[in-house]
mmCIF file of C-alpha atoms in Angstrom:
data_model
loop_
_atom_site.group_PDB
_atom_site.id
_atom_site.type_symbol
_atom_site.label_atom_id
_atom_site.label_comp_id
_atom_site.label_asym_id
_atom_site.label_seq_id
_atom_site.Cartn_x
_atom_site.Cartn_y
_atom_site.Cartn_z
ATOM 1 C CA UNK A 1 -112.120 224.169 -6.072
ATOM 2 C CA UNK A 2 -112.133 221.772 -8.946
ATOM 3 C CA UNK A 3 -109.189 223.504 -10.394
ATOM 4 C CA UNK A 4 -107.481 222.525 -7.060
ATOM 5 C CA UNK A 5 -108.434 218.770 -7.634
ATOM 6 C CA UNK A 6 -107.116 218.426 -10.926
ATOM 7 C CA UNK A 7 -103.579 219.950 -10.038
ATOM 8 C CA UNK A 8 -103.414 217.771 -6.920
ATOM 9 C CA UNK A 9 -99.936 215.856 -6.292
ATOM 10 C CA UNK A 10 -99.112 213.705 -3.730
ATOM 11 C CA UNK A 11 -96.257 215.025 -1.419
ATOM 12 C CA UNK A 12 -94.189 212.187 0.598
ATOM 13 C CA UNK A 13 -92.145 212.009 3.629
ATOM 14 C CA UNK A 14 -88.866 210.154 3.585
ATOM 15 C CA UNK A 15 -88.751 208.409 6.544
ATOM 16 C CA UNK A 16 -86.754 204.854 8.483
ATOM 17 C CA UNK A 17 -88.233 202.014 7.169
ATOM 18 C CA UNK A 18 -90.705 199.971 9.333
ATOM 19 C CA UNK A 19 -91.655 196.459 9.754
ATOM 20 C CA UNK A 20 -95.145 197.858 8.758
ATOM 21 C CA UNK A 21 -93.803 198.772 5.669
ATOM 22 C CA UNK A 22 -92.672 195.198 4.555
ATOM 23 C CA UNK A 23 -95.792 194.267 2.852
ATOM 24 C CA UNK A 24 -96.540 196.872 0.695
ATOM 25 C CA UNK A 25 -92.224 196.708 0.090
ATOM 26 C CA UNK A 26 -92.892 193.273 -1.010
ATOM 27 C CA UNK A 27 -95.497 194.588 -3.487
ATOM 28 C CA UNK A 28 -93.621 197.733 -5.095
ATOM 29 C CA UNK A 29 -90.386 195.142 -5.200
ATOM 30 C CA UNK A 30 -92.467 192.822 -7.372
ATOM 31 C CA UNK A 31 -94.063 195.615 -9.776
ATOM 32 C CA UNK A 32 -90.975 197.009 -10.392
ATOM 33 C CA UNK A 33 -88.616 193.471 -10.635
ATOM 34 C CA UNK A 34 -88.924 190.411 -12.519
ATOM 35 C CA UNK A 35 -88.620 188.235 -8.809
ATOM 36 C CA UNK A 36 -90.797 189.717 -6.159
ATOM 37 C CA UNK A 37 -88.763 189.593 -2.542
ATOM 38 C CA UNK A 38 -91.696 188.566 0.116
ATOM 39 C CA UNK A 39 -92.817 190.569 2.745
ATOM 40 C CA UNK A 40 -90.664 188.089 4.698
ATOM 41 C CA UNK A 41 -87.634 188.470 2.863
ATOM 42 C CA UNK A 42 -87.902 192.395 3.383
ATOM 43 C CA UNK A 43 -88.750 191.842 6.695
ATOM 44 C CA UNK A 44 -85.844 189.376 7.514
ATOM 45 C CA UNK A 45 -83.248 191.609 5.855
ATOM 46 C CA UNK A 46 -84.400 194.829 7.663
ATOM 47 C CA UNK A 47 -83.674 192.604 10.659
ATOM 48 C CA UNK A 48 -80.156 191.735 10.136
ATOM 49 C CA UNK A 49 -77.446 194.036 11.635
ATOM 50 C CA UNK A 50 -76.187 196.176 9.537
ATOM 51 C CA UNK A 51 -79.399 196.825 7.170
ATOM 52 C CA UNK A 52 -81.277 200.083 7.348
ATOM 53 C CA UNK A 53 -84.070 201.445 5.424
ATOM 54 C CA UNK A 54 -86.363 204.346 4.260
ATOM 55 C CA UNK A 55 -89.412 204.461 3.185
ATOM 56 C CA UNK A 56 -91.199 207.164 0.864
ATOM 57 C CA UNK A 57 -95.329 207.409 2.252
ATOM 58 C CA UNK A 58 -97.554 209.392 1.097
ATOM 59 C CA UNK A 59 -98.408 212.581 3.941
ATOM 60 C CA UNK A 60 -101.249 213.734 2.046
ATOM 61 C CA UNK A 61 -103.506 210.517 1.314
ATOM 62 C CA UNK A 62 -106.977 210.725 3.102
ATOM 63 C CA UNK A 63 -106.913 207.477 4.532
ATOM 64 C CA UNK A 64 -104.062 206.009 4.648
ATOM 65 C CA UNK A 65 -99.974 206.871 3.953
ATOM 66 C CA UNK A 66 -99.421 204.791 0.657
ATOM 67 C CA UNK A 67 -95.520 203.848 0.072
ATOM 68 C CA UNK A 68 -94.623 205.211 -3.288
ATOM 69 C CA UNK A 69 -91.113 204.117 -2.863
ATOM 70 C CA UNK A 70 -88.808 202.341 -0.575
ATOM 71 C CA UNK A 71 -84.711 201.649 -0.218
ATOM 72 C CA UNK A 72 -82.553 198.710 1.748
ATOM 73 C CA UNK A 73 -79.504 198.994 2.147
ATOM 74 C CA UNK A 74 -76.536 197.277 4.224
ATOM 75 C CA UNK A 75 -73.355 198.846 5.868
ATOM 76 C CA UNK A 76 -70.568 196.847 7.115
ATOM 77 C CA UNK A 77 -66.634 197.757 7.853
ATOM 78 C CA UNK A 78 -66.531 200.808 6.421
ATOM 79 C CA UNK A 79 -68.837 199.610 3.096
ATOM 80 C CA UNK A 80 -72.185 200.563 2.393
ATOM 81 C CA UNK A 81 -74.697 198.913 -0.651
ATOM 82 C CA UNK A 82 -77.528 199.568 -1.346
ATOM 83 C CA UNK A 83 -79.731 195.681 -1.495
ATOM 84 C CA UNK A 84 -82.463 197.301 -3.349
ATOM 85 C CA UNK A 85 -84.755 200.312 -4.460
ATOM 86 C CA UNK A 86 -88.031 200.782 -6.234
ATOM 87 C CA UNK A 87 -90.418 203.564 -6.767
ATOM 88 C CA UNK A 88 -94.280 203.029 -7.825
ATOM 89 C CA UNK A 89 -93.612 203.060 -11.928
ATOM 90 C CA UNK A 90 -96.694 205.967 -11.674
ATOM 91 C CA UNK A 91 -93.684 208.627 -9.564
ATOM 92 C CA UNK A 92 -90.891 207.473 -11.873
ATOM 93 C CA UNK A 93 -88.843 210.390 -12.528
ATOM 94 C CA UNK A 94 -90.783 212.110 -9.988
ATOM 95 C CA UNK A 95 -87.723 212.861 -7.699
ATOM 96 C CA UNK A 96 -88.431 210.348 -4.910
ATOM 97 C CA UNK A 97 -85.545 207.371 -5.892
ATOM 98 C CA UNK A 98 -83.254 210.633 -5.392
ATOM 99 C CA UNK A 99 -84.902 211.113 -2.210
ATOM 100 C CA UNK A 100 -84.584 207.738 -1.187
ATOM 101 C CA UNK A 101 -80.800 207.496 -2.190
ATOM 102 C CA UNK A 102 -80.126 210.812 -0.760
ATOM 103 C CA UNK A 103 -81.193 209.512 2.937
ATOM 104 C CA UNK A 104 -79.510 205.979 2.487
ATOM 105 C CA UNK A 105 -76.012 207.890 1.901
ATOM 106 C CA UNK A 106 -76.536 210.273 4.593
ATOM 107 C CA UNK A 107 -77.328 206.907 6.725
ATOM 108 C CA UNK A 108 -74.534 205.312 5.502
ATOM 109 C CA UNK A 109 -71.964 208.031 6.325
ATOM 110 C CA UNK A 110 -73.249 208.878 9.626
ATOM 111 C CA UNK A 111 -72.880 205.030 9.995
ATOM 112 C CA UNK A 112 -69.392 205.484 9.332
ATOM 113 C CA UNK A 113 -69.181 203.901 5.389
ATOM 114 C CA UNK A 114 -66.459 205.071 3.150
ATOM 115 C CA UNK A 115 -67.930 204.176 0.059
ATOM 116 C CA UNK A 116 -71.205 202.856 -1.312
ATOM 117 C CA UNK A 117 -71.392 200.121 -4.220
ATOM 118 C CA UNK A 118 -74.586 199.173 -5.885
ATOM 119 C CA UNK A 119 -75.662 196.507 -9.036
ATOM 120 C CA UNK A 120 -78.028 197.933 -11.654
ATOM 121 C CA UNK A 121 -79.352 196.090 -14.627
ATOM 122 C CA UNK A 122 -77.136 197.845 -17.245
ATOM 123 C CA UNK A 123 -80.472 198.303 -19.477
ATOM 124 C CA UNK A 124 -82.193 200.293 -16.827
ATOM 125 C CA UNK A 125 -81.195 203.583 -18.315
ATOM 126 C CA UNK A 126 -83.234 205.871 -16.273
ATOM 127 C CA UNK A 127 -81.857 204.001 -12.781
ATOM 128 C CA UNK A 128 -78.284 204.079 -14.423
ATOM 129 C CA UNK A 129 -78.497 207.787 -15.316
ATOM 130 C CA UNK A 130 -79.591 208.683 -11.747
ATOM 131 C CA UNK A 131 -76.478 206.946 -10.168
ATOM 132 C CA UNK A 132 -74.531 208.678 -12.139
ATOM 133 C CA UNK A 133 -75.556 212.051 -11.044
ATOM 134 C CA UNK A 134 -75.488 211.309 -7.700
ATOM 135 C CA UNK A 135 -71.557 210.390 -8.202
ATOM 136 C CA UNK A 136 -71.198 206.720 -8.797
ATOM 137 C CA UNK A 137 -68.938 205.664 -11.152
ATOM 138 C CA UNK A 138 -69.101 202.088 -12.632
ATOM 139 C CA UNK A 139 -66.125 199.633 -11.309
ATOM 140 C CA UNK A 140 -67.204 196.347 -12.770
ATOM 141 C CA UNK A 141 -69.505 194.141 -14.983
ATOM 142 C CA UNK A 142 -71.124 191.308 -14.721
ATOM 143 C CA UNK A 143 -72.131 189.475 -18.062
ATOM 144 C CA UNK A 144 -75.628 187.586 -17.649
ATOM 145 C CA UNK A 145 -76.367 188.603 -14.000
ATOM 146 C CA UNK A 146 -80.410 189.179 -14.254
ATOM 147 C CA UNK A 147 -83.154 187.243 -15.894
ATOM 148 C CA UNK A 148 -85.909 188.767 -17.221
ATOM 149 C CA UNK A 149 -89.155 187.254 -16.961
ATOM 150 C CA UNK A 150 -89.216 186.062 -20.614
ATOM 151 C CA UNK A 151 -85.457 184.490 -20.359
ATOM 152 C CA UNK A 152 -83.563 187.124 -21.391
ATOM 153 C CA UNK A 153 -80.323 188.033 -19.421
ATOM 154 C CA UNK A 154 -78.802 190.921 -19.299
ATOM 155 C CA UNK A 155 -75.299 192.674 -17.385
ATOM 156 C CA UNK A 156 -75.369 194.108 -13.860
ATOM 157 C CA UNK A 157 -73.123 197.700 -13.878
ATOM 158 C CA UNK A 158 -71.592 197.331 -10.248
ATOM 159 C CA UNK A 159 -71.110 200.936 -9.552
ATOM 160 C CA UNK A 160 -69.178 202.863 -6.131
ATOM 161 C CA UNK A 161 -69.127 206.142 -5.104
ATOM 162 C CA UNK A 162 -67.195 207.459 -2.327
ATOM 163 C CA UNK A 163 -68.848 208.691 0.673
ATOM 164 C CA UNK A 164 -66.150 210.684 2.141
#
């Protein structure tokens, strides 16, 4: 039995995003980026038309279903992009951010998108690395687009992948 507690992983559903989830959103945004988006600012964007959202929680906490990752994204005319994704830094590399994108390109196709851009901080080489095995394919660069906390700015890679 103690075996059993020492091997134990958490498993997590994939699921729409909820207005329930914008808190703890706001949180995992601000652990994982150097400017935290409120729990309003998630909220407000999940409200505009157009946005959609999923959610990774937790199925097999004991009291409550903790959100180790979450993804925003935005479809309009026939474009989809994705606003923003984090995963809890302790489930990095753990699978879920493919999770996450998987169901925000399945939404965005069965929304009727054509293609799917994002912006990544070029020095985010594990983030990076995962776009490009799920098929996007940088198209542009912007020079000085993020700000670290310490002043430091680095290029966004604005990357597209066709959906069709």
């Amino acid at each position: 039995m103690f075996e059993d507690y020492l091997t134990w992983k958490p498993f997590f559903d994939v699921v729409p995003m909820q207005e329930t989830d914008c808190p703890a959103a706001s949180d995992l945004h601000g652990q994982r980026f150097s400017r935290q988006w409120s729990a309003e600012e998630v909220s407000s964007l999940l409200q505009q038309s157009g946005v959609f959202g999923f959610s990774a929680l937790q199925t097999n906490a004991f009291f409550s279903r903790p959100l180790g990752g979450f993804v925003l994204s935005r479809e309009a005319a026939g474009e989809a992009e994705i606003l923003t994704i984090a995963v809890s830094e302790k489930l990095a590399r753990s699978g879920l951010g493919w999770r996450l994108m998987q169901a925000a390109l399945r939404e965005a196709l069965e929304r009727g998108a054509e293609s799917m851009f994002l912006e990544v901080d070029e020095m985010n080489a594990p983030a990076v690395g995962l776009y490009r095995r799920l098929g996007f394919q940088q198209v542009a660069r912007r020079k000085a687009y993020y700000a670290a906390a310490d002043g430091t700015k680095t290029a966004a890679l604005v990357m597209r992948r066709d959906l069709r």
